[in-house]
Tab-separated table of C-alpha atoms in Angstrom:
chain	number	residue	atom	x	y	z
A	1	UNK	CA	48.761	80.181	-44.889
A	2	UNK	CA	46.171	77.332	-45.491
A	3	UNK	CA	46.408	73.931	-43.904
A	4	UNK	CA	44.593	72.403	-46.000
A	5	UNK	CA	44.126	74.114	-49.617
A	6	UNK	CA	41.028	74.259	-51.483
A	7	UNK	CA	39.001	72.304	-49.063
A	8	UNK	CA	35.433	72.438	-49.876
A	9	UNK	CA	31.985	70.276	-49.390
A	10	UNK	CA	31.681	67.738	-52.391
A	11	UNK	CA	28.313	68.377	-53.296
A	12	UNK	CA	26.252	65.392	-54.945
A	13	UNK	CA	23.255	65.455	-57.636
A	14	UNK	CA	21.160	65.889	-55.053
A	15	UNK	CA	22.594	69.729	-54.093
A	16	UNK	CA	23.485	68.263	-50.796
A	17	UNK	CA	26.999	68.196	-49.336
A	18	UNK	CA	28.454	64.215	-49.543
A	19	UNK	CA	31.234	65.168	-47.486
A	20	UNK	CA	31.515	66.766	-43.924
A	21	UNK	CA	33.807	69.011	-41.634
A	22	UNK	CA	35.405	66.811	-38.866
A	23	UNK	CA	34.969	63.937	-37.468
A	24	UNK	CA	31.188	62.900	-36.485
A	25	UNK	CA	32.067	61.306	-32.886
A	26	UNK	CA	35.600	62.618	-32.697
A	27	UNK	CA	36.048	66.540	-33.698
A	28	UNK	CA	38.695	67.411	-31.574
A	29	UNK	CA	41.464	64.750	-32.057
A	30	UNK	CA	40.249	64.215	-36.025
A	31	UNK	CA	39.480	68.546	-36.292
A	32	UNK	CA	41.840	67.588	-39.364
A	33	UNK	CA	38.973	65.106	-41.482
A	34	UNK	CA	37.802	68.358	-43.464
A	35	UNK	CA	35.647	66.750	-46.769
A	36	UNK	CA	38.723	65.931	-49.308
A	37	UNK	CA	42.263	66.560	-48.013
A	38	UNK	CA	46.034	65.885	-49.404
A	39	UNK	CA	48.706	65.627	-46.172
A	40	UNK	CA	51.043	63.115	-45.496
A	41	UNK	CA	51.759	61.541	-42.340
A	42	UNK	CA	55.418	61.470	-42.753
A	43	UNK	CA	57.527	64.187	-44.892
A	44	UNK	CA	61.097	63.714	-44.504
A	45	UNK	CA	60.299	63.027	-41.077
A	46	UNK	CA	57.455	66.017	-40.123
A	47	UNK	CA	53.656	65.045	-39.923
A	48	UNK	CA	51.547	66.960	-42.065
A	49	UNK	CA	48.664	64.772	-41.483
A	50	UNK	CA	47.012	66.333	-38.042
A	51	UNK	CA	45.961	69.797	-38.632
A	52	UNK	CA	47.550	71.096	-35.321
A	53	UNK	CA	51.350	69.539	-35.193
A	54	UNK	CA	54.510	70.817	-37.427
A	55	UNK	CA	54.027	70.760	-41.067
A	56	UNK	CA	51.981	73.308	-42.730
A	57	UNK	CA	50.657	73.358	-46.736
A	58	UNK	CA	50.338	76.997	-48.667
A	59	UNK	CA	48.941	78.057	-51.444
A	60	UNK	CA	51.923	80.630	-52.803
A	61	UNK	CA	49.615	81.571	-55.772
A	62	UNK	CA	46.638	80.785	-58.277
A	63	UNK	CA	48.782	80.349	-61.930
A	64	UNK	CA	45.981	79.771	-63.970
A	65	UNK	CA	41.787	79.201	-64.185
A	66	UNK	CA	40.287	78.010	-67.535
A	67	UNK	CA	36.036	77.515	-67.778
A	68	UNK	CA	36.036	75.678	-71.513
A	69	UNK	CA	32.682	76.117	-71.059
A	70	UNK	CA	32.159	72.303	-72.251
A	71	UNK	CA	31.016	71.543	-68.418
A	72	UNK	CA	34.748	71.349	-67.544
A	73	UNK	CA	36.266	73.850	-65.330
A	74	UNK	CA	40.161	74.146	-63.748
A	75	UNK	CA	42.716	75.626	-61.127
A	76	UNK	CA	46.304	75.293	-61.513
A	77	UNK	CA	48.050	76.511	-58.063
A	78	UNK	CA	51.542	77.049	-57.070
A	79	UNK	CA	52.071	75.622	-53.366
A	80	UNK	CA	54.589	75.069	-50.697
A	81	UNK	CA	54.859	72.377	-47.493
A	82	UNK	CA	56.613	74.326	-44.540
A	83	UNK	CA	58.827	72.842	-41.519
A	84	UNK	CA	58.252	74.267	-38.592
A	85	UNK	CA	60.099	77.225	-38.950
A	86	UNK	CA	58.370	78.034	-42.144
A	87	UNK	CA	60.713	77.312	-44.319
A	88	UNK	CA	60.044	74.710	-47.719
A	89	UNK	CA	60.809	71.432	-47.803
A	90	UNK	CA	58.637	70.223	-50.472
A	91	UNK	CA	57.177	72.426	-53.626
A	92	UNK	CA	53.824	71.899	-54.927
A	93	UNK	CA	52.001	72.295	-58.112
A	94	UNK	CA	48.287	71.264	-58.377
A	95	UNK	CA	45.755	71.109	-60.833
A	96	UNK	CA	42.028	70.324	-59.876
A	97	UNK	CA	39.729	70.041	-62.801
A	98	UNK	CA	36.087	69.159	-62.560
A	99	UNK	CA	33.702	67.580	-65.226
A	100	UNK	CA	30.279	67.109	-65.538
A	101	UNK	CA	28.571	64.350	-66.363
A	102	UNK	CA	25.181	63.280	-66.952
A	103	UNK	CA	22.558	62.984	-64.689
A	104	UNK	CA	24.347	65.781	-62.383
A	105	UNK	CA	27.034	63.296	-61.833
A	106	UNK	CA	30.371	64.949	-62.033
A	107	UNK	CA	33.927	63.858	-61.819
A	108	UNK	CA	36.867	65.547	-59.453
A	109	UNK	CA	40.356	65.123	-60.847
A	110	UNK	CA	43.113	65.959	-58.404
A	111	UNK	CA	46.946	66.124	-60.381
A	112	UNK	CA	50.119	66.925	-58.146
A	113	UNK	CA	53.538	67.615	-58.569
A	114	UNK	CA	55.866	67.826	-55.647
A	115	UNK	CA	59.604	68.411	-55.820
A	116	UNK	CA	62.070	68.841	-53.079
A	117	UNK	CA	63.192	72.334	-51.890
A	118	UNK	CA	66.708	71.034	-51.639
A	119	UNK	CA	68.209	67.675	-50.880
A	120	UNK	CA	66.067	64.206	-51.416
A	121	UNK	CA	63.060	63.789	-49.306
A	122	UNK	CA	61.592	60.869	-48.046
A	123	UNK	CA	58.297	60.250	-47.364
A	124	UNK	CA	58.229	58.216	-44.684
A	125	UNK	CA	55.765	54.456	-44.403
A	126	UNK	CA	52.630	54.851	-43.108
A	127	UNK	CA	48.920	54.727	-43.800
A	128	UNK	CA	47.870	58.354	-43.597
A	129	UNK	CA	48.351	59.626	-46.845
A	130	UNK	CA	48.181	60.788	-49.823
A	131	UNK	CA	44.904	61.578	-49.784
A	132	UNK	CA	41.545	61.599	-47.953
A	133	UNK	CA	37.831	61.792	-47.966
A	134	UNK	CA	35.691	62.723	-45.097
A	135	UNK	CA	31.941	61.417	-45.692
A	136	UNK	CA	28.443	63.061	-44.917
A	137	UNK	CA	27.720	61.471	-41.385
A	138	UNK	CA	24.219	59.925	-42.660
A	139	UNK	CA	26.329	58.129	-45.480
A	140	UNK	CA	28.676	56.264	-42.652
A	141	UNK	CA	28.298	52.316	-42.194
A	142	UNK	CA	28.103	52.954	-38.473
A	143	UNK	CA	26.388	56.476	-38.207
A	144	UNK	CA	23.738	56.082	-40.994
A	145	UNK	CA	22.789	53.246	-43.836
A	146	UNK	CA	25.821	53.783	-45.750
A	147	UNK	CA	27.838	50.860	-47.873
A	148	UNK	CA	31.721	50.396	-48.796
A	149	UNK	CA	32.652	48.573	-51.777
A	150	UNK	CA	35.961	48.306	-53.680
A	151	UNK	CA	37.147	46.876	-57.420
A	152	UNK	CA	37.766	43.574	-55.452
A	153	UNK	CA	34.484	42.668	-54.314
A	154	UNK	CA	34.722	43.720	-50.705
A	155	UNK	CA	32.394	45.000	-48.517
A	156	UNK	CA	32.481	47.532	-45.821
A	157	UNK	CA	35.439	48.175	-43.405
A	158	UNK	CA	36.007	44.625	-42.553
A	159	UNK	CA	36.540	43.674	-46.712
A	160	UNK	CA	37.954	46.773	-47.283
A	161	UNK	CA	40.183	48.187	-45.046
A	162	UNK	CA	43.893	47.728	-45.982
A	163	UNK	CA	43.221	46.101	-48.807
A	164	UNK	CA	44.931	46.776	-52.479
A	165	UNK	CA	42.354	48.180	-54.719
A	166	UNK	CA	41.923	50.891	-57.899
A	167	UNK	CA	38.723	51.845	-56.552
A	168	UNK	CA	37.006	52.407	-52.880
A	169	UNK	CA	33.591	53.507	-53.619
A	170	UNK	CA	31.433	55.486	-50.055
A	171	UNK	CA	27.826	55.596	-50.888
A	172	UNK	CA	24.983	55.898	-48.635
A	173	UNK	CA	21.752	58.187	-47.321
A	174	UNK	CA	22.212	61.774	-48.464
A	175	UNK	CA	18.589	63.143	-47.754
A	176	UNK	CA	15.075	60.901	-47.516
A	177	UNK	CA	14.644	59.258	-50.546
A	178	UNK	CA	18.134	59.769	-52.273
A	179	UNK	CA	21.279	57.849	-51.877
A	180	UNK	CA	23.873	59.210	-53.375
A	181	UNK	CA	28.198	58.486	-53.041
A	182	UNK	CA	31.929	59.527	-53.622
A	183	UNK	CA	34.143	56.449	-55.646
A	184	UNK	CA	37.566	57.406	-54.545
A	185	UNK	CA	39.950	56.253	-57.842
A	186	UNK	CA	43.722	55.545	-57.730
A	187	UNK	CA	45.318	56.202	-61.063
A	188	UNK	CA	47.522	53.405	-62.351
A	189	UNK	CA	50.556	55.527	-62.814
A	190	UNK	CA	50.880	56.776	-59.131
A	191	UNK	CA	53.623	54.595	-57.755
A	192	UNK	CA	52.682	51.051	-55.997
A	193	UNK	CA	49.210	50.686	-57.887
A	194	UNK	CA	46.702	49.506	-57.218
A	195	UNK	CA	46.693	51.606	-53.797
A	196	UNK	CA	46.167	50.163	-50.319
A	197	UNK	CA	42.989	52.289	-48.996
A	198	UNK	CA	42.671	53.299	-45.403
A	199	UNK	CA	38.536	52.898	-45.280
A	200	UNK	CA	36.694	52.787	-41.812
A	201	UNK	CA	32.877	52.037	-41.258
A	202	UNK	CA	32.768	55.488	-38.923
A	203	UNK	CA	32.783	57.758	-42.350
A	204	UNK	CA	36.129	58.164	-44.000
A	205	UNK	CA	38.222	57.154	-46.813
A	206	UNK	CA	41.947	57.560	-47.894
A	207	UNK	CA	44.410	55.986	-50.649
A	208	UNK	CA	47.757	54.831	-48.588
A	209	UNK	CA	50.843	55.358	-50.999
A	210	UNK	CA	53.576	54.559	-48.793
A	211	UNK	CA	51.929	51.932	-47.101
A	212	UNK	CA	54.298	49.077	-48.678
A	213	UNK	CA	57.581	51.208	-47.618
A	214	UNK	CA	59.027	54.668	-47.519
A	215	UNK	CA	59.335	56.683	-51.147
A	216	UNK	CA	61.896	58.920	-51.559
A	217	UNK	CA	61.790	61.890	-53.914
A	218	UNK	CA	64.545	63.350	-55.719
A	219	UNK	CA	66.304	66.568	-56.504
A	220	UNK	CA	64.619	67.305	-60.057
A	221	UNK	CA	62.666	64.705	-60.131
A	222	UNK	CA	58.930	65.553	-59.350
A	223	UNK	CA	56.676	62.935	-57.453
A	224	UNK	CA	53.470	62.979	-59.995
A	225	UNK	CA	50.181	61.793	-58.505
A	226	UNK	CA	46.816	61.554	-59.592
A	227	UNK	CA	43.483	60.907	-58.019
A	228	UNK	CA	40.018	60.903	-59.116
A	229	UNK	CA	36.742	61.082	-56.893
A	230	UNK	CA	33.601	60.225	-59.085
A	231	UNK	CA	30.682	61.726	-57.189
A	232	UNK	CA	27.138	60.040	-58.494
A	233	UNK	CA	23.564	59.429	-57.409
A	234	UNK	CA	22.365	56.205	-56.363
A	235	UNK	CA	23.758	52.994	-56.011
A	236	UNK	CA	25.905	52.616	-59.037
A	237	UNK	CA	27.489	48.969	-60.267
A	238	UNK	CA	30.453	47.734	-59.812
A	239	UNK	CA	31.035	47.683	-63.574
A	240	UNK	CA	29.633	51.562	-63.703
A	241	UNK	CA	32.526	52.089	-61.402
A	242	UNK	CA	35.180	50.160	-63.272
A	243	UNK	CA	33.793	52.230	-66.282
A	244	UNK	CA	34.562	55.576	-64.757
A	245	UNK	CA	37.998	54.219	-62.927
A	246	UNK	CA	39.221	52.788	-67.108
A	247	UNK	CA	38.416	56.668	-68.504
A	248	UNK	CA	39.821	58.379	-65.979
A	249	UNK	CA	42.674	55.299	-66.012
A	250	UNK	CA	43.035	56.285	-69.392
A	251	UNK	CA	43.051	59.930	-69.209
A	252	UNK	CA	46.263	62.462	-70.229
């Protein structure tokens, strides 16, 4: 059983690790702010969120790996969210593709399915979830020299935080001498776009989508969502942003 699938350190140009395990000032309470996480808060009334409470996420089994040898690489897994006594109530398919781009930049695409083992489930309203990002402690606003922007012009957690956006970019102090950042992207298909992002000066960013209200999913009727996290060096523009948000926007 794995809590949290897949979880790895998002490494930048530089070779160093963008992302972090746990929470910089709180490890215990936040042990579940592991780099780049999907949980929900509140599945058909279970948390998933925390990493020690009822829900768990599994990975039943890898269906398929393809290298196209192009710089482009993907996993296709086969998953399951458990109720307590370990039996489905959601069904999971993932794929996670990366893609290179120039200048060591690369680009993380994250594509789920989830269908209900069963009746309808609802996911319930809250802020925590779909999806979250757990910076390098040097890149955090409060912890190191780090800066928050978003698609709207904001700045930081106090521009930033619950606000509707299709981008949330993290960027900050990697290493002396190179800055370097994760743009968290909502696709414009996933329901209630542009997302409300959960984004706090301490380190960590997530894409809210039942912040608005509760989303129910039906019997044969799979809940698609799709994120992107476009990990580059420097400082990039707002407009470089944008540009990466429209392809991936654009993407199959």
């Amino acid at each position: 059983d794995l809590l949290r699938p897949f979880v790895f350190p998002v490494v930048g140009p530089s070779g160093r690790s963008l992302t972090r395990m746990g929470h910089p000032r709180d490890p215990v309470t936040h042990s579940h702010h592991d780099s780049v996480w999907i949980s929900h808060q509140d599945v058909g009334g279970i948390p998933f969120w925390p990493d020690r409470e009822a829900g768990r996420i599994r990975v039943d089994r890898v269906e398929r790996i393809d290298d196209e040898g192009d710089g482009t690489a993907s996993a296709i897994t086969a998953g399951s969210w458990l109720r307590p006594d370990g039996t489905p109530i959601l069904r999971e398919r993932r794929r996670v593709l990366a893609r290179l781009l120039p200048g060591k930049e690369w680009m993380l695409e994250i594509d789920l399915q989830l269908l209900p083992e069963g009746a309808a489930v609802t996911l319930g309203k809250t802020q925590f979830g779909m999806i979250g990002v757990r910076m390098a402690k040097t890149a955090g606003v409060h912890d190191g020299g780090g800066r928050i922007r978003n698609s709207e012009g904001g700045i930081d957690e106090a521009g930033v935080f619950w606000k509707k956006a299709r981008w949330v970019d993290y960027s900050g102090p990697i290493a002396p001498g190179a800055v370097e950042g994760i743009a968290l992207l909502d696709h414009p298909s996933n329901p209630d776009h542009p997302a409300v992002f959960h984004v706090r000066d301490d380190g960590w960013m997530g894409a809210s989508l039942t912040f608005a209200g509760p989303l129910a999913i039906e019997p044969g009727k799979p809940l698609r969502l799709r994120y992107g996290l476009y990990i580059h060096g420097g400082l990039p523009t707002a407009e470089a942003i944008e540009g990466r948000w429209k392809e991936f926007a654009e993407s199959a």
